[in-house]
Amino acid sequence: LCCFQLYGYCYQDSNDIPDTLTTITELGSPLEMIQLLQTSWEDRFRICLSLVRLLHYLAHSPLGSVTLLDFRPRQFVIVDGELKVTDLDDASVEESSCTSNSDCFMEFPARNFTLPCSVEGRCQSMNEKRNLYNAYRFFFTYLLPHSAPSSLRPLLDKIVNATGNHTEHGNARYPSPSVNSEFTQKCVKSANTQYRRVPEAYIPDENYRCWPSYHHKGCLLSVFDVNEAIEICDSYSQCKAFVLTNQTTWTGRQLVFFKMASNHIVPDPDKITYVKVTD
């Protein structure tokens, strides 16, 4: 789940390079941080959640605690919305040996840590905590807080800060997947604006662009329920209607098209349209 899936391999001798090994793996998209910051927060949260699963696996792998010495975005790809590591050349299962705490010094560009030296002469949890802090500085600090839902920002701030601080103090801890539950179950109170419900109807045109959107030519966002859709529509001056689709995101939130007019409504059994009532 966390690493590239290997579909097959073969050995081949050539005149130039003997004992050539060819591998066939699944196809993934390179991880570009600038592009990720332009995607929806929900998609970025999914990537962080898959990274948490990777951290947990590396800490408890059958080989023991594994560290990725080159833990940078270029070592990962996106496969079906999930983050996977592609390059294991720099992976190590060796915990650093030590005679004192000063031997367990970890240096990073913005912060340094000194871990305790165990009675067995090994730096305690150095592999695990190196992975955790690199995930914090390369991924969590950028992907989690940026354009997050306002109701989740205090919790996300705690998660991001705790991820960095637990590298130095106590056992390594990972962001809780319970954020997923809180995100999908958050119900926003409805505004006072009135909307007329039109069942089995759709507005094919009248699109406007918003950010972030699941559709590059329109405003397609995910919502928990109609109340949240109303709040979003009320927040855009050009929004005069919205259409509930029967599509959901990976967290179960419903996809909704927001429209700037309702002049042309067509029948569609899979959609429900809400039109803003004007005085």
PDB file of C-alpha atoms in Angstrom:
ATOM      1  CA  LEU A   1       0.000   0.000   0.000  1.00  0.00           C
ATOM      2  CA  CYS A   2       2.839   2.402   0.803  1.00  0.00           C
ATOM      3  CA  CYS A   3       5.412   1.484  -1.836  1.00  0.00           C
ATOM      4  CA  PHE A   4       5.322   1.000  -5.598  1.00  0.00           C
ATOM      5  CA  GLN A   5       3.620  -2.223  -6.626  1.00  0.00           C
ATOM      6  CA  LEU A   6       5.914  -4.570  -8.534  1.00  0.00           C
ATOM      7  CA  TYR A   7       4.113  -6.295 -11.412  1.00  0.00           C
ATOM      8  CA  GLY A   8       7.082  -8.272 -12.728  1.00  0.00           C
ATOM      9  CA  TYR A   9      10.786  -8.387 -13.444  1.00  0.00           C
ATOM     10  CA  CYS A  10      13.272 -10.213 -15.656  1.00  0.00           C
ATOM     11  CA  TYR A  11      17.028 -10.739 -15.904  1.00  0.00           C
ATOM     12  CA  GLN A  12      18.749 -10.094 -19.204  1.00  0.00           C
ATOM     13  CA  ASP A  13      22.349 -10.302 -20.338  1.00  0.00           C
ATOM     14  CA  SER A  14      23.620  -7.724 -22.808  1.00  0.00           C
ATOM     15  CA  ASN A  15      27.000  -7.113 -24.365  1.00  0.00           C
ATOM     16  CA  ASP A  16      27.380  -3.774 -22.610  1.00  0.00           C
ATOM     17  CA  ILE A  17      25.874  -4.537 -19.192  1.00  0.00           C
ATOM     18  CA  PRO A  18      25.808  -8.107 -17.898  1.00  0.00           C
ATOM     19  CA  ASP A  19      23.097  -9.336 -15.537  1.00  0.00           C
ATOM     20  CA  THR A  20      20.660  -6.527 -16.358  1.00  0.00           C
ATOM     21  CA  LEU A  21      17.533  -6.445 -14.197  1.00  0.00           C
ATOM     22  CA  THR A  22      14.348  -4.936 -15.663  1.00  0.00           C
ATOM     23  CA  THR A  23      11.363  -4.250 -13.410  1.00  0.00           C
ATOM     24  CA  ILE A  24       7.755  -3.464 -14.298  1.00  0.00           C
ATOM     25  CA  THR A  25       5.955  -1.311 -11.729  1.00  0.00           C
ATOM     26  CA  GLU A  26       2.693   0.579 -11.505  1.00  0.00           C
ATOM     27  CA  LEU A  27       2.524   4.023 -13.063  1.00  0.00           C
ATOM     28  CA  GLY A  28       2.497   7.043 -10.770  1.00  0.00           C
ATOM     29  CA  SER A  29       2.542  10.816 -11.160  1.00  0.00           C
ATOM     30  CA  PRO A  30       5.561  12.812  -9.940  1.00  0.00           C
ATOM     31  CA  LEU A  31       4.890  14.742  -6.765  1.00  0.00           C
ATOM     32  CA  GLU A  32       4.964  18.477  -7.494  1.00  0.00           C
ATOM     33  CA  MET A  33       4.391  20.532  -4.362  1.00  0.00           C
ATOM     34  CA  ILE A  34       3.219  23.653  -6.239  1.00  0.00           C
ATOM     35  CA  GLN A  35       0.567  21.621  -8.056  1.00  0.00           C
ATOM     36  CA  LEU A  36      -0.516  19.970  -4.815  1.00  0.00           C
ATOM     37  CA  LEU A  37      -1.072  23.352  -3.180  1.00  0.00           C
ATOM     38  CA  GLN A  38      -3.507  24.166  -5.994  1.00  0.00           C
ATOM     39  CA  THR A  39      -5.639  21.075  -5.358  1.00  0.00           C
ATOM     40  CA  SER A  40      -8.481  20.823  -2.872  1.00  0.00           C
ATOM     41  CA  TRP A  41      -7.674  20.498   0.821  1.00  0.00           C
ATOM     42  CA  GLU A  42      -9.513  17.193   0.888  1.00  0.00           C
ATOM     43  CA  ASP A  43      -7.136  15.690  -1.695  1.00  0.00           C
ATOM     44  CA  ARG A  44      -4.116  17.027   0.181  1.00  0.00           C
ATOM     45  CA  PHE A  45      -5.444  15.563   3.400  1.00  0.00           C
ATOM     46  CA  ARG A  46      -5.720  12.187   1.657  1.00  0.00           C
ATOM     47  CA  ILE A  47      -2.047  12.405   0.688  1.00  0.00           C
ATOM     48  CA  CYS A  48      -1.078  13.239   4.279  1.00  0.00           C
ATOM     49  CA  LEU A  49      -3.165  10.334   5.525  1.00  0.00           C
ATOM     50  CA  SER A  50      -1.359   7.929   3.193  1.00  0.00           C
ATOM     51  CA  LEU A  51       1.940   9.380   4.424  1.00  0.00           C
ATOM     52  CA  VAL A  52       0.885   8.608   8.008  1.00  0.00           C
ATOM     53  CA  ARG A  53       0.285   4.988   6.985  1.00  0.00           C
ATOM     54  CA  LEU A  54       3.730   4.912   5.376  1.00  0.00           C
ATOM     55  CA  LEU A  55       5.376   6.278   8.537  1.00  0.00           C
ATOM     56  CA  HIS A  56       3.643   3.656  10.642  1.00  0.00           C
ATOM     57  CA  TYR A  57       4.708   0.871   8.284  1.00  0.00           C
ATOM     58  CA  LEU A  58       8.331   2.014   8.214  1.00  0.00           C
ATOM     59  CA  ALA A  59       8.396   2.130  12.016  1.00  0.00           C
ATOM     60  CA  HIS A  60       6.999  -1.415  12.333  1.00  0.00           C
ATOM     61  CA  SER A  61       8.209  -3.185   9.198  1.00  0.00           C
ATOM     62  CA  PRO A  62       9.180  -6.897   9.265  1.00  0.00           C
ATOM     63  CA  LEU A  63      12.824  -5.764   9.005  1.00  0.00           C
ATOM     64  CA  GLY A  64      12.501  -3.447  11.994  1.00  0.00           C
ATOM     65  CA  SER A  65      12.418   0.336  12.016  1.00  0.00           C
ATOM     66  CA  VAL A  66      13.331   1.622   8.539  1.00  0.00           C
ATOM     67  CA  THR A  67      14.497   5.157   7.826  1.00  0.00           C
ATOM     68  CA  LEU A  68      14.517   6.910   4.461  1.00  0.00           C
ATOM     69  CA  LEU A  69      17.762   8.847   4.409  1.00  0.00           C
ATOM     70  CA  ASP A  70      16.629  10.859   1.375  1.00  0.00           C
ATOM     71  CA  PHE A  71      13.104  11.730   2.539  1.00  0.00           C
ATOM     72  CA  ARG A  72      12.144  14.373  -0.007  1.00  0.00           C
ATOM     73  CA  PRO A  73       9.171  14.905  -2.347  1.00  0.00           C
ATOM     74  CA  ARG A  74      11.138  13.681  -5.365  1.00  0.00           C
ATOM     75  CA  GLN A  75      11.264  10.207  -3.790  1.00  0.00           C
ATOM     76  CA  PHE A  76       7.454   9.887  -3.915  1.00  0.00           C
ATOM     77  CA  VAL A  77       4.705   9.633  -6.505  1.00  0.00           C
ATOM     78  CA  ILE A  78       0.916   9.852  -6.452  1.00  0.00           C
ATOM     79  CA  VAL A  79      -1.046   6.721  -7.407  1.00  0.00           C
ATOM     80  CA  ASP A  80      -4.851   7.056  -7.424  1.00  0.00           C
ATOM     81  CA  GLY A  81      -4.652   9.906  -4.926  1.00  0.00           C
ATOM     82  CA  GLU A  82      -2.340   8.013  -2.555  1.00  0.00           C
ATOM     83  CA  LEU A  83       1.286   8.837  -1.761  1.00  0.00           C
ATOM     84  CA  LYS A  84       3.797   6.057  -2.436  1.00  0.00           C
ATOM     85  CA  VAL A  85       7.573   5.896  -2.091  1.00  0.00           C
ATOM     86  CA  THR A  86       9.457   4.863  -5.235  1.00  0.00           C
ATOM     87  CA  ASP A  87      13.147   4.944  -4.325  1.00  0.00           C
ATOM     88  CA  LEU A  88      14.344   2.625  -1.565  1.00  0.00           C
ATOM     89  CA  ASP A  89      18.057   2.881  -2.398  1.00  0.00           C
ATOM     90  CA  ASP A  90      18.603   5.121   0.626  1.00  0.00           C
ATOM     91  CA  ALA A  91      16.532   3.068   3.062  1.00  0.00           C
ATOM     92  CA  SER A  92      18.335   1.819   6.159  1.00  0.00           C
ATOM     93  CA  VAL A  93      17.398  -0.445   9.076  1.00  0.00           C
ATOM     94  CA  GLU A  94      20.502   0.313  11.106  1.00  0.00           C
ATOM     95  CA  GLU A  95      19.898   2.317  14.277  1.00  0.00           C
ATOM     96  CA  SER A  96      22.925   4.511  15.010  1.00  0.00           C
ATOM     97  CA  SER A  97      25.286   3.203  17.682  1.00  0.00           C
ATOM     98  CA  CYS A  98      26.269   5.444  20.578  1.00  0.00           C
ATOM     99  CA  THR A  99      28.171   5.674  23.832  1.00  0.00           C
ATOM    100  CA  SER A 100      26.463   8.866  25.056  1.00  0.00           C
ATOM    101  CA  ASN A 101      23.562  11.134  24.186  1.00  0.00           C
ATOM    102  CA  SER A 102      25.881  13.441  22.263  1.00  0.00           C
ATOM    103  CA  ASP A 103      26.354  10.664  19.693  1.00  0.00           C
ATOM    104  CA  CYS A 104      22.599  10.804  18.954  1.00  0.00           C
ATOM    105  CA  PHE A 105      22.601  14.257  17.418  1.00  0.00           C
ATOM    106  CA  MET A 106      20.252  14.892  14.484  1.00  0.00           C
ATOM    107  CA  GLU A 107      20.840  18.042  12.457  1.00  0.00           C
ATOM    108  CA  PHE A 108      18.239  19.632  10.190  1.00  0.00           C
ATOM    109  CA  PRO A 109      18.341  23.007   8.366  1.00  0.00           C
ATOM    110  CA  ALA A 110      15.959  24.720  10.808  1.00  0.00           C
ATOM    111  CA  ARG A 111      16.247  22.625  13.952  1.00  0.00           C
ATOM    112  CA  ASN A 112      18.494  20.119  15.714  1.00  0.00           C
ATOM    113  CA  PHE A 113      17.689  17.283  18.108  1.00  0.00           C
ATOM    114  CA  THR A 114      19.588  15.117  20.558  1.00  0.00           C
ATOM    115  CA  LEU A 115      18.045  11.734  21.350  1.00  0.00           C
ATOM    116  CA  PRO A 116      18.858   9.513  24.328  1.00  0.00           C
ATOM    117  CA  CYS A 117      21.421   6.743  24.027  1.00  0.00           C
ATOM    118  CA  SER A 118      19.964   3.440  25.243  1.00  0.00           C
ATOM    119  CA  VAL A 119      21.721   0.975  27.556  1.00  0.00           C
ATOM    120  CA  GLU A 120      22.160  -1.245  24.495  1.00  0.00           C
ATOM    121  CA  GLY A 121      24.276   1.449  22.870  1.00  0.00           C
ATOM    122  CA  ARG A 122      21.720   2.531  20.256  1.00  0.00           C
ATOM    123  CA  CYS A 123      20.102   5.918  19.652  1.00  0.00           C
ATOM    124  CA  GLN A 124      16.492   5.461  20.721  1.00  0.00           C
ATOM    125  CA  SER A 125      13.997   5.543  17.822  1.00  0.00           C
ATOM    126  CA  MET A 126      16.317   7.598  15.629  1.00  0.00           C
ATOM    127  CA  ASN A 127      15.066   5.994  12.399  1.00  0.00           C
ATOM    128  CA  GLU A 128      11.432   6.579  13.273  1.00  0.00           C
ATOM    129  CA  LYS A 129      11.916  10.153  14.439  1.00  0.00           C
ATOM    130  CA  ARG A 130      14.027  11.106  11.428  1.00  0.00           C
ATOM    131  CA  ASN A 131      11.177   9.989   9.157  1.00  0.00           C
ATOM    132  CA  LEU A 132       8.616  11.811  11.285  1.00  0.00           C
ATOM    133  CA  TYR A 133      10.427  15.132  11.297  1.00  0.00           C
ATOM    134  CA  ASN A 134      11.125  14.968   7.560  1.00  0.00           C
ATOM    135  CA  ALA A 135       7.432  14.282   6.937  1.00  0.00           C
ATOM    136  CA  TYR A 136       6.632  17.277   9.135  1.00  0.00           C
ATOM    137  CA  ARG A 137       8.996  19.713   7.381  1.00  0.00           C
ATOM    138  CA  PHE A 138       8.450  18.566   3.788  1.00  0.00           C
ATOM    139  CA  PHE A 139       4.745  17.667   3.795  1.00  0.00           C
ATOM    140  CA  PHE A 140       2.559  18.367   6.844  1.00  0.00           C
ATOM    141  CA  THR A 141       3.549  22.018   7.301  1.00  0.00           C
ATOM    142  CA  TYR A 142       2.588  22.805   3.690  1.00  0.00           C
ATOM    143  CA  LEU A 143      -0.288  20.465   2.856  1.00  0.00           C
ATOM    144  CA  LEU A 144      -2.377  20.374   6.044  1.00  0.00           C
ATOM    145  CA  PRO A 145      -2.914  24.010   7.146  1.00  0.00           C
ATOM    146  CA  HIS A 146      -3.146  25.617   3.675  1.00  0.00           C
ATOM    147  CA  SER A 147      -6.811  26.519   2.884  1.00  0.00           C
ATOM    148  CA  ALA A 148      -8.069  24.003   5.449  1.00  0.00           C
ATOM    149  CA  PRO A 149     -11.707  24.188   6.644  1.00  0.00           C
ATOM    150  CA  SER A 150     -11.949  26.863   9.328  1.00  0.00           C
ATOM    151  CA  SER A 151     -13.561  24.465  11.805  1.00  0.00           C
ATOM    152  CA  LEU A 152     -10.549  22.135  11.595  1.00  0.00           C
ATOM    153  CA  ARG A 153      -7.727  24.679  11.720  1.00  0.00           C
ATOM    154  CA  PRO A 154      -7.219  24.616  15.528  1.00  0.00           C
ATOM    155  CA  LEU A 155      -6.988  20.821  15.451  1.00  0.00           C
ATOM    156  CA  LEU A 156      -4.660  20.853  12.442  1.00  0.00           C
ATOM    157  CA  ASP A 157      -2.376  23.372  14.143  1.00  0.00           C
ATOM    158  CA  LYS A 158      -2.100  20.994  17.101  1.00  0.00           C
ATOM    159  CA  ILE A 159      -1.313  18.083  14.803  1.00  0.00           C
ATOM    160  CA  VAL A 160       1.377  19.922  12.872  1.00  0.00           C
ATOM    161  CA  ASN A 161       3.030  21.319  16.023  1.00  0.00           C
ATOM    162  CA  ALA A 162       2.850  17.992  17.832  1.00  0.00           C
ATOM    163  CA  THR A 163       4.422  16.181  14.876  1.00  0.00           C
ATOM    164  CA  GLY A 164       7.471  18.425  15.030  1.00  0.00           C
ATOM    165  CA  ASN A 165       7.720  18.534  18.830  1.00  0.00           C
ATOM    166  CA  HIS A 166       7.389  14.780  19.402  1.00  0.00           C
ATOM    167  CA  THR A 167      10.541  14.236  17.395  1.00  0.00           C
ATOM    168  CA  GLU A 168      12.429  15.643  20.363  1.00  0.00           C
ATOM    169  CA  HIS A 169      10.143  14.775  23.283  1.00  0.00           C
ATOM    170  CA  GLY A 170       8.549  11.436  24.004  1.00  0.00           C
ATOM    171  CA  ASN A 171       7.540   8.727  21.567  1.00  0.00           C
ATOM    172  CA  ALA A 172       6.926   9.539  17.939  1.00  0.00           C
ATOM    173  CA  ARG A 173       3.249  10.114  17.219  1.00  0.00           C
ATOM    174  CA  TYR A 174       1.373  10.456  13.991  1.00  0.00           C
ATOM    175  CA  PRO A 175      -1.508  12.723  12.919  1.00  0.00           C
ATOM    176  CA  SER A 176      -4.779  11.089  13.887  1.00  0.00           C
ATOM    177  CA  PRO A 177      -7.020   9.745  11.094  1.00  0.00           C
ATOM    178  CA  SER A 178      -9.952  10.911  13.255  1.00  0.00           C
ATOM    179  CA  VAL A 179      -9.634  14.261  11.458  1.00  0.00           C
ATOM    180  CA  ASN A 180     -11.207  12.444   8.519  1.00  0.00           C
ATOM    181  CA  SER A 181     -14.280  11.658  10.604  1.00  0.00           C
ATOM    182  CA  GLU A 182     -14.558  15.209  11.926  1.00  0.00           C
ATOM    183  CA  PHE A 183     -14.198  16.615   8.425  1.00  0.00           C
ATOM    184  CA  THR A 184     -16.948  14.478   6.896  1.00  0.00           C
ATOM    185  CA  GLN A 185     -19.345  14.872   9.821  1.00  0.00           C
ATOM    186  CA  LYS A 186     -19.007  18.620  10.252  1.00  0.00           C
ATOM    187  CA  CYS A 187     -22.430  20.192   9.701  1.00  0.00           C
ATOM    188  CA  VAL A 188     -22.505  23.919   8.949  1.00  0.00           C
ATOM    189  CA  LYS A 189     -25.525  25.909  10.087  1.00  0.00           C
ATOM    190  CA  SER A 190     -27.696  27.269   7.315  1.00  0.00           C
ATOM    191  CA  ALA A 191     -27.850  30.950   6.513  1.00  0.00           C
ATOM    192  CA  ASN A 192     -31.144  32.868   6.342  1.00  0.00           C
ATOM    193  CA  THR A 193     -31.161  32.933   2.535  1.00  0.00           C
ATOM    194  CA  GLN A 194     -34.078  31.082   0.971  1.00  0.00           C
ATOM    195  CA  TYR A 195     -33.635  28.533  -1.807  1.00  0.00           C
ATOM    196  CA  ARG A 196     -36.231  26.804  -3.958  1.00  0.00           C
ATOM    197  CA  ARG A 197     -35.698  23.051  -4.323  1.00  0.00           C
ATOM    198  CA  VAL A 198     -36.125  21.638  -7.848  1.00  0.00           C
ATOM    199  CA  PRO A 199     -35.840  17.818  -7.837  1.00  0.00           C
ATOM    200  CA  GLU A 200     -34.525  15.845 -10.815  1.00  0.00           C
ATOM    201  CA  ALA A 201     -33.162  18.963 -12.453  1.00  0.00           C
ATOM    202  CA  TYR A 202     -29.797  20.272 -13.634  1.00  0.00           C
ATOM    203  CA  ILE A 203     -28.337  23.556 -14.909  1.00  0.00           C
ATOM    204  CA  PRO A 204     -25.989  22.624 -17.787  1.00  0.00           C
ATOM    205  CA  ASP A 205     -24.454  26.071 -18.286  1.00  0.00           C
ATOM    206  CA  GLU A 206     -24.047  29.227 -16.185  1.00  0.00           C
ATOM    207  CA  ASN A 207     -20.660  28.154 -14.796  1.00  0.00           C
ATOM    208  CA  TYR A 208     -18.141  30.316 -13.020  1.00  0.00           C
ATOM    209  CA  ARG A 209     -14.692  29.438 -11.756  1.00  0.00           C
ATOM    210  CA  CYS A 210     -13.758  29.159  -8.109  1.00  0.00           C
ATOM    211  CA  TRP A 211     -10.804  27.873  -6.151  1.00  0.00           C
ATOM    212  CA  PRO A 212     -10.247  25.128  -5.245  1.00  0.00           C
ATOM    213  CA  SER A 213     -12.520  23.300  -7.677  1.00  0.00           C
ATOM    214  CA  TYR A 214     -12.738  19.702  -8.852  1.00  0.00           C
ATOM    215  CA  HIS A 215     -13.651  21.018 -12.324  1.00  0.00           C
ATOM    216  CA  HIS A 216     -11.318  23.381 -14.191  1.00  0.00           C
ATOM    217  CA  LYS A 217     -14.134  25.112 -16.107  1.00  0.00           C
ATOM    218  CA  GLY A 218     -16.631  25.464 -13.285  1.00  0.00           C
ATOM    219  CA  CYS A 219     -17.093  25.630  -9.533  1.00  0.00           C
ATOM    220  CA  LEU A 220     -17.392  22.050  -8.296  1.00  0.00           C
ATOM    221  CA  LEU A 221     -16.853  21.621  -4.545  1.00  0.00           C
ATOM    222  CA  SER A 222     -17.545  18.973  -1.913  1.00  0.00           C
ATOM    223  CA  VAL A 223     -20.065  19.532   0.895  1.00  0.00           C
ATOM    224  CA  PHE A 224     -21.395  17.618   3.872  1.00  0.00           C
ATOM    225  CA  ASP A 225     -25.026  18.557   3.300  1.00  0.00           C
ATOM    226  CA  VAL A 226     -27.374  21.163   1.815  1.00  0.00           C
ATOM    227  CA  ASN A 227     -26.663  23.576   4.675  1.00  0.00           C
ATOM    228  CA  GLU A 228     -22.994  23.707   3.813  1.00  0.00           C
ATOM    229  CA  ALA A 229     -23.819  24.150   0.104  1.00  0.00           C
ATOM    230  CA  ILE A 230     -26.031  27.111   1.037  1.00  0.00           C
ATOM    231  CA  GLU A 231     -23.251  28.667   3.079  1.00  0.00           C
ATOM    232  CA  ILE A 232     -20.813  28.307   0.186  1.00  0.00           C
ATOM    233  CA  CYS A 233     -23.275  29.759  -2.336  1.00  0.00           C
ATOM    234  CA  ASP A 234     -23.983  32.685  -0.013  1.00  0.00           C
ATOM    235  CA  SER A 235     -20.247  33.380   0.222  1.00  0.00           C
ATOM    236  CA  TYR A 236     -19.924  33.908  -3.562  1.00  0.00           C
ATOM    237  CA  SER A 237     -21.612  37.042  -4.919  1.00  0.00           C
ATOM    238  CA  GLN A 238     -22.016  35.458  -8.364  1.00  0.00           C
ATOM    239  CA  CYS A 239     -23.667  32.279  -7.043  1.00  0.00           C
ATOM    240  CA  LYS A 240     -27.416  32.164  -7.709  1.00  0.00           C
ATOM    241  CA  ALA A 241     -28.008  28.396  -7.633  1.00  0.00           C
ATOM    242  CA  PHE A 242     -26.319  25.059  -6.985  1.00  0.00           C
ATOM    243  CA  VAL A 243     -26.800  21.487  -8.144  1.00  0.00           C
ATOM    244  CA  LEU A 244     -26.387  18.424  -5.919  1.00  0.00           C
ATOM    245  CA  THR A 245     -24.901  15.507  -7.850  1.00  0.00           C
ATOM    246  CA  ASN A 246     -24.902  11.821  -6.947  1.00  0.00           C
ATOM    247  CA  GLN A 247     -21.086  11.771  -6.908  1.00  0.00           C
ATOM    248  CA  THR A 248     -19.012  11.764  -3.738  1.00  0.00           C
ATOM    249  CA  THR A 249     -15.375  12.253  -2.852  1.00  0.00           C
ATOM    250  CA  TRP A 250     -13.211   9.608  -1.179  1.00  0.00           C
ATOM    251  CA  THR A 251     -14.416  10.790   2.250  1.00  0.00           C
ATOM    252  CA  GLY A 252     -18.074  10.499   1.272  1.00  0.00           C
ATOM    253  CA  ARG A 253     -18.725  14.232   0.852  1.00  0.00           C
ATOM    254  CA  GLN A 254     -21.135  15.135  -1.951  1.00  0.00           C
ATOM    255  CA  LEU A 255     -19.977  17.015  -5.050  1.00  0.00           C
ATOM    256  CA  VAL A 256     -21.955  20.166  -5.861  1.00  0.00           C
ATOM    257  CA  PHE A 257     -21.902  22.461  -8.906  1.00  0.00           C
ATOM    258  CA  PHE A 258     -22.345  26.144  -8.084  1.00  0.00           C
ATOM    259  CA  LYS A 259     -23.982  28.282 -10.782  1.00  0.00           C
ATOM    260  CA  MET A 260     -24.282  32.006 -11.478  1.00  0.00           C
ATOM    261  CA  ALA A 261     -27.830  31.795 -12.920  1.00  0.00           C
ATOM    262  CA  SER A 262     -30.769  29.430 -13.338  1.00  0.00           C
ATOM    263  CA  ASN A 263     -32.226  30.571 -16.663  1.00  0.00           C
ATOM    264  CA  HIS A 264     -31.956  27.144 -18.302  1.00  0.00           C
ATOM    265  CA  ILE A 265     -32.894  24.090 -16.221  1.00  0.00           C
ATOM    266  CA  VAL A 266     -33.094  20.639 -17.819  1.00  0.00           C
ATOM    267  CA  PRO A 267     -34.429  17.319 -16.475  1.00  0.00           C
ATOM    268  CA  ASP A 268     -31.897  15.009 -14.812  1.00  0.00           C
ATOM    269  CA  PRO A 269     -33.047  12.165 -12.521  1.00  0.00           C
ATOM    270  CA  ASP A 270     -29.677  12.004 -10.721  1.00  0.00           C
ATOM    271  CA  LYS A 271     -29.459  15.644  -9.623  1.00  0.00           C
ATOM    272  CA  ILE A 272     -31.280  18.179  -7.444  1.00  0.00           C
ATOM    273  CA  THR A 273     -31.103  21.915  -8.095  1.00  0.00           C
ATOM    274  CA  TYR A 274     -31.479  24.665  -5.510  1.00  0.00           C
ATOM    275  CA  VAL A 275     -32.257  28.155  -6.811  1.00  0.00           C
ATOM    276  CA  LYS A 276     -31.756  31.271  -4.699  1.00  0.00           C
ATOM    277  CA  VAL A 277     -35.046  33.087  -4.120  1.00  0.00           C
ATOM    278  CA  THR A 278     -34.803  36.831  -4.696  1.00  0.00           C
ATOM    279  CA  ASP A 279     -37.184  39.443  -3.349  1.00  0.00           C
TER     280      ASP A 279
END
